[in-house]
PDB file of C-alpha atoms in Angstrom:
ATOM      1  CA  MET E  15      19.444 -15.882 -61.567  1.00  0.00           C
ATOM      2  CA  GLN E  16      20.720 -18.443 -62.540  1.00  0.00           C
ATOM      3  CA  GLY E  17      21.415 -19.514 -66.241  1.00  0.00           C
ATOM      4  CA  ASN E  18      20.983 -22.069 -68.188  1.00  0.00           C
ATOM      5  CA  SER E  19      22.273 -24.148 -71.585  1.00  0.00           C
ATOM      6  CA  SER E  20      19.084 -23.015 -73.601  1.00  0.00           C
ATOM      7  CA  TRP E  21      17.776 -19.857 -73.773  1.00  0.00           C
ATOM      8  CA  ASP E  22      14.400 -18.100 -74.699  1.00  0.00           C
ATOM      9  CA  ARG E  23      14.030 -16.348 -77.603  1.00  0.00           C
ATOM     10  CA  GLN E  24      10.573 -14.849 -76.867  1.00  0.00           C
ATOM     11  CA  LEU E  25      12.237 -13.358 -73.653  1.00  0.00           C
ATOM     12  CA  VAL E  26      15.114 -11.606 -75.835  1.00  0.00           C
ATOM     13  CA  GLU E  27      12.644 -10.102 -77.982  1.00  0.00           C
ATOM     14  CA  LYS E  28      10.293  -8.569 -75.530  1.00  0.00           C
ATOM     15  CA  SER E  29      13.411  -7.122 -73.802  1.00  0.00           C
ATOM     16  CA  ILE E  30      14.280  -5.602 -77.045  1.00  0.00           C
ATOM     17  CA  ASP E  31      11.325  -4.175 -77.845  1.00  0.00           C
ATOM     18  CA  SER E  32      10.278  -2.744 -74.708  1.00  0.00           C
ATOM     19  CA  LEU E  33      13.245  -0.762 -74.140  1.00  0.00           C
ATOM     20  CA  GLN E  34      14.616  -0.326 -77.854  1.00  0.00           C
ATOM     21  CA  ASP E  35      13.319   3.139 -77.815  1.00  0.00           C
ATOM     22  CA  LYS E  36      14.582   4.215 -74.863  1.00  0.00           C
ATOM     23  CA  PRO E  37      17.739   6.913 -74.841  1.00  0.00           C
ATOM     24  CA  GLY E  38      21.173   4.744 -74.321  1.00  0.00           C
ATOM     25  CA  ALA E  39      19.162   1.583 -74.680  1.00  0.00           C
ATOM     26  CA  LEU E  40      21.741  -1.298 -75.195  1.00  0.00           C
ATOM     27  CA  LEU E  41      22.877  -1.052 -71.845  1.00  0.00           C
ATOM     28  CA  PRO E  42      19.259  -1.600 -70.091  1.00  0.00           C
ATOM     29  CA  ILE E  43      18.268  -4.332 -73.279  1.00  0.00           C
ATOM     30  CA  LEU E  44      21.594  -5.992 -71.579  1.00  0.00           C
ATOM     31  CA  HIS E  45      20.545  -5.892 -68.316  1.00  0.00           C
ATOM     32  CA  SER E  46      17.354  -7.176 -68.737  1.00  0.00           C
ATOM     33  CA  ILE E  47      18.061 -10.171 -70.773  1.00  0.00           C
ATOM     34  CA  GLN E  48      21.234 -10.634 -68.168  1.00  0.00           C
ATOM     35  CA  ASP E  49      18.540 -10.468 -65.308  1.00  0.00           C
ATOM     36  CA  GLN E  50      16.116 -12.823 -66.720  1.00  0.00           C
ATOM     37  CA  LEU E  51      18.294 -15.424 -68.053  1.00  0.00           C
ATOM     38  CA  GLY E  52      21.756 -15.249 -66.230  1.00  0.00           C
ATOM     39  CA  TYR E  53      23.954 -14.034 -69.222  1.00  0.00           C
ATOM     40  CA  ILE E  54      23.693 -12.975 -72.856  1.00  0.00           C
ATOM     41  CA  PRO E  55      23.449 -15.640 -75.070  1.00  0.00           C
ATOM     42  CA  SER E  56      25.469 -15.120 -78.457  1.00  0.00           C
ATOM     43  CA  ASP E  57      23.075 -15.869 -80.511  1.00  0.00           C
ATOM     44  CA  ALA E  58      21.047 -12.749 -78.900  1.00  0.00           C
ATOM     45  CA  VAL E  59      23.708 -10.196 -80.230  1.00  0.00           C
ATOM     46  CA  PRO E  60      22.182 -10.510 -83.479  1.00  0.00           C
ATOM     47  CA  LEU E  61      19.080  -9.564 -82.519  1.00  0.00           C
ATOM     48  CA  ILE E  62      19.917  -7.030 -80.315  1.00  0.00           C
ATOM     49  CA  ALA E  63      22.340  -5.145 -83.214  1.00  0.00           C
ATOM     50  CA  ASP E  64      19.472  -5.588 -86.094  1.00  0.00           C
ATOM     51  CA  LYS E  65      16.593  -3.544 -83.507  1.00  0.00           C
ATOM     52  CA  LEU E  66      19.216  -1.200 -82.696  1.00  0.00           C
ATOM     53  CA  ASN E  67      20.761  -0.767 -85.664  1.00  0.00           C
ATOM     54  CA  LEU E  68      24.381  -1.550 -84.742  1.00  0.00           C
ATOM     55  CA  SER E  69      26.785  -3.865 -85.375  1.00  0.00           C
ATOM     56  CA  ARG E  70      27.429  -7.111 -83.824  1.00  0.00           C
ATOM     57  CA  ALA E  71      30.456  -6.167 -83.003  1.00  0.00           C
ATOM     58  CA  ASP E  72      29.464  -3.100 -81.336  1.00  0.00           C
ATOM     59  CA  VAL E  73      26.756  -5.381 -79.155  1.00  0.00           C
ATOM     60  CA  HIS E  74      29.989  -7.655 -78.498  1.00  0.00           C
ATOM     61  CA  GLY E  75      32.371  -4.879 -77.826  1.00  0.00           C
ATOM     62  CA  VAL E  76      29.632  -3.475 -74.827  1.00  0.00           C
ATOM     63  CA  ILE E  77      29.200  -6.989 -73.247  1.00  0.00           C
ATOM     64  CA  SER E  78      32.954  -8.167 -73.549  1.00  0.00           C
ATOM     65  CA  PHE E  79      34.110  -4.204 -71.606  1.00  0.00           C
ATOM     66  CA  TYR E  80      32.087  -4.540 -68.911  1.00  0.00           C
ATOM     67  CA  HIS E  81      32.656  -7.443 -66.241  1.00  0.00           C
ATOM     68  CA  HIS E  82      29.233  -7.730 -65.173  1.00  0.00           C
ATOM     69  CA  PHE E  83      28.018  -9.268 -68.451  1.00  0.00           C
ATOM     70  CA  ARG E  84      28.288 -13.031 -68.907  1.00  0.00           C
ATOM     71  CA  SER E  85      28.408 -14.916 -72.358  1.00  0.00           C
ATOM     72  CA  LYS E  86      28.092 -18.136 -70.707  1.00  0.00           C
ATOM     73  CA  PRO E  87      25.447 -19.420 -68.131  1.00  0.00           C
ATOM     74  CA  CYS E  88      26.345 -18.953 -64.819  1.00  0.00           C
ATOM     75  CA  GLY E  89      26.287 -21.567 -61.883  1.00  0.00           C
ATOM     76  CA  GLU E  90      23.298 -21.193 -59.314  1.00  0.00           C
ATOM     77  CA  TYR E  91      25.347 -19.556 -56.296  1.00  0.00           C
ATOM     78  CA  VAL E  92      27.778 -17.077 -57.685  1.00  0.00           C
ATOM     79  CA  ILE E  93      30.831 -16.121 -55.871  1.00  0.00           C
ATOM     80  CA  GLN E  94      32.342 -13.063 -56.217  1.00  0.00           C
ATOM     81  CA  VAL E  95      35.865 -12.752 -54.044  1.00  0.00           C
ATOM     82  CA  CYS E  96      36.927  -9.379 -53.315  1.00  0.00           C
ATOM     83  CA  ARG E  97      40.566  -8.496 -54.680  1.00  0.00           C
ATOM     84  CA  ALA E  98      40.574  -5.000 -53.480  1.00  0.00           C
ATOM     85  CA  GLU E  99      43.876  -3.719 -51.674  1.00  0.00           C
ATOM     86  CA  ALA E 100      41.650  -3.365 -47.837  1.00  0.00           C
ATOM     87  CA  CYS E 101      40.707  -7.239 -48.597  1.00  0.00           C
ATOM     88  CA  GLN E 102      44.055  -8.190 -49.224  1.00  0.00           C
ATOM     89  CA  ALA E 103      45.457  -6.994 -46.591  1.00  0.00           C
ATOM     90  CA  MET E 104      43.312  -9.088 -44.409  1.00  0.00           C
ATOM     91  CA  GLY E 105      44.052 -12.366 -46.269  1.00  0.00           C
ATOM     92  CA  SER E 106      41.734 -12.527 -49.119  1.00  0.00           C
ATOM     93  CA  ARG E 107      44.776 -14.069 -51.682  1.00  0.00           C
ATOM     94  CA  GLN E 108      44.817 -16.949 -48.968  1.00  0.00           C
ATOM     95  CA  LEU E 109      41.265 -16.981 -48.775  1.00  0.00           C
ATOM     96  CA  GLU E 110      40.837 -17.009 -53.001  1.00  0.00           C
ATOM     97  CA  GLN E 111      43.074 -19.957 -52.908  1.00  0.00           C
ATOM     98  CA  THR E 112      41.137 -21.783 -50.618  1.00  0.00           C
ATOM     99  CA  ILE E 113      37.831 -21.395 -52.205  1.00  0.00           C
ATOM    100  CA  LYS E 114      39.210 -22.272 -55.352  1.00  0.00           C
ATOM    101  CA  GLN E 115      40.267 -25.479 -53.932  1.00  0.00           C
ATOM    102  CA  THR E 116      36.891 -26.301 -52.029  1.00  0.00           C
ATOM    103  CA  LEU E 117      35.135 -25.268 -55.225  1.00  0.00           C
ATOM    104  CA  GLY E 118      37.407 -27.166 -57.722  1.00  0.00           C
ATOM    105  CA  ILE E 119      37.152 -24.656 -59.887  1.00  0.00           C
ATOM    106  CA  ASP E 120      39.134 -21.203 -60.709  1.00  0.00           C
ATOM    107  CA  TYR E 121      37.883 -17.641 -61.740  1.00  0.00           C
ATOM    108  CA  HIS E 122      35.532 -17.567 -64.738  1.00  0.00           C
ATOM    109  CA  GLN E 123      34.714 -21.090 -64.347  1.00  0.00           C
ATOM    110  CA  THR E 124      31.233 -23.037 -63.173  1.00  0.00           C
ATOM    111  CA  THR E 125      31.863 -26.223 -61.032  1.00  0.00           C
ATOM    112  CA  LEU E 126      30.391 -29.361 -63.155  1.00  0.00           C
ATOM    113  CA  ASP E 127      26.765 -29.867 -61.381  1.00  0.00           C
ATOM    114  CA  GLY E 128      26.526 -25.914 -62.318  1.00  0.00           C
ATOM    115  CA  SER E 129      26.085 -24.805 -58.538  1.00  0.00           C
ATOM    116  CA  PHE E 130      28.896 -22.705 -58.278  1.00  0.00           C
ATOM    117  CA  THR E 131      30.229 -19.621 -60.480  1.00  0.00           C
ATOM    118  CA  LEU E 132      33.663 -18.189 -59.301  1.00  0.00           C
ATOM    119  CA  GLU E 133      34.659 -14.968 -60.367  1.00  0.00           C
ATOM    120  CA  PRO E 134      37.118 -11.841 -59.005  1.00  0.00           C
ATOM    121  CA  VAL E 135      35.588  -8.323 -58.068  1.00  0.00           C
ATOM    122  CA  TYR E 136      37.272  -5.358 -57.329  1.00  0.00           C
ATOM    123  CA  CYS E 137      35.942  -4.158 -54.448  1.00  0.00           C
ATOM    124  CA  LEU E 138      32.324  -5.021 -52.711  1.00  0.00           C
ATOM    125  CA  GLY E 139      32.712  -2.057 -50.552  1.00  0.00           C
ATOM    126  CA  ASN E 140      32.839  -3.534 -47.245  1.00  0.00           C
ATOM    127  CA  CYS E 141      36.660  -2.380 -46.582  1.00  0.00           C
ATOM    128  CA  ALA E 142      35.392  -2.460 -42.969  1.00  0.00           C
ATOM    129  CA  CYS E 143      34.939  -5.832 -42.515  1.00  0.00           C
ATOM    130  CA  SER E 144      37.691  -7.122 -44.678  1.00  0.00           C
ATOM    131  CA  PRO E 145      37.779 -10.141 -46.687  1.00  0.00           C
ATOM    132  CA  SER E 146      34.566  -9.803 -47.927  1.00  0.00           C
ATOM    133  CA  ILE E 147      32.948 -12.073 -50.603  1.00  0.00           C
ATOM    134  CA  ARG E 148      29.171 -11.813 -52.366  1.00  0.00           C
ATOM    135  CA  VAL E 149      27.064 -14.836 -52.718  1.00  0.00           C
ATOM    136  CA  ASN E 150      24.583 -13.750 -55.805  1.00  0.00           C
ATOM    137  CA  ASP E 151      23.270 -10.136 -53.611  1.00  0.00           C
ATOM    138  CA  ASP E 152      24.619 -11.022 -49.814  1.00  0.00           C
ATOM    139  CA  ILE E 153      27.652  -9.831 -49.102  1.00  0.00           C
ATOM    140  CA  HIS E 154      29.583 -11.690 -46.493  1.00  0.00           C
ATOM    141  CA  GLY E 155      32.259  -9.864 -44.558  1.00  0.00           C
ATOM    142  CA  ARG E 156      35.415 -10.905 -42.360  1.00  0.00           C
ATOM    143  CA  MET E 157      35.662 -14.277 -44.256  1.00  0.00           C
ATOM    144  CA  THR E 158      37.045 -17.086 -43.127  1.00  0.00           C
ATOM    145  CA  THR E 159      37.807 -20.076 -44.645  1.00  0.00           C
ATOM    146  CA  SER E 160      35.804 -21.654 -41.785  1.00  0.00           C
ATOM    147  CA  LYS E 161      32.679 -19.690 -42.579  1.00  0.00           C
ATOM    148  CA  PHE E 162      33.116 -20.335 -46.154  1.00  0.00           C
ATOM    149  CA  ASN E 163      33.023 -23.710 -45.751  1.00  0.00           C
ATOM    150  CA  GLN E 164      30.347 -23.671 -43.473  1.00  0.00           C
ATOM    151  CA  LEU E 165      28.348 -21.472 -45.922  1.00  0.00           C
ATOM    152  CA  VAL E 166      29.016 -24.055 -49.057  1.00  0.00           C
ATOM    153  CA  ASP E 167      27.855 -26.666 -46.706  1.00  0.00           C
ATOM    154  CA  LYS E 168      24.366 -24.218 -45.996  1.00  0.00           C
ATOM    155  CA  MET E 169      24.332 -23.691 -49.833  1.00  0.00           C
ATOM    156  CA  GLN E 170      24.625 -27.280 -51.062  1.00  0.00           C
ATOM    157  CA  THR E 171      21.969 -28.239 -47.811  1.00  0.00           C
ATOM    158  CA  VAL E 172      19.836 -26.140 -49.271  1.00  0.00           C
ATOM    159  CA  ALA E 173      20.079 -27.166 -52.891  1.00  0.00           C
ATOM    160  CA  VAL E 174      19.209 -30.618 -51.801  1.00  0.00           C
ATOM    161  CA  GLU E 175      15.843 -30.262 -49.968  1.00  0.00           C
ATOM    162  CA  VAL E 176      15.136 -28.141 -53.033  1.00  0.00           C
ATOM    163  CA  GLN E 177      15.225 -31.232 -55.196  1.00  0.00           C
TER     164      GLN E 177
END
């Protein structure tokens, strides 16, 4: 889900309250917050720490350890480029450069209009169809520069139609 620059304290508190009694509650709470907001706001860390009787450093350590968790809002479309060996052997490094140039951003950045966030990923499990990318929850195999440009055009068209 797309993140935004303001976060909902009540939503965070509801996620914490509904999951805090589960064994190993920290990860389910972090997943719940990110699923709803698109990221884990830094101001949510003390709330989580207090409710779980953890230090803020413990909570931050888990957020920063797992690459899945974001501490900043992401774009409407999160594009992950597979960097595993099978994809590299089939041209993902060249594709990665094209994607960066097309979007005008590097890994871990979001376009100024908030449309796209670019992230590296180290295997999408789609090796037979290398190179692969994932856009939000959809995996696209045998990706080429041309197919990527068509995909971006389609996403931008959808965004315009929604507005």
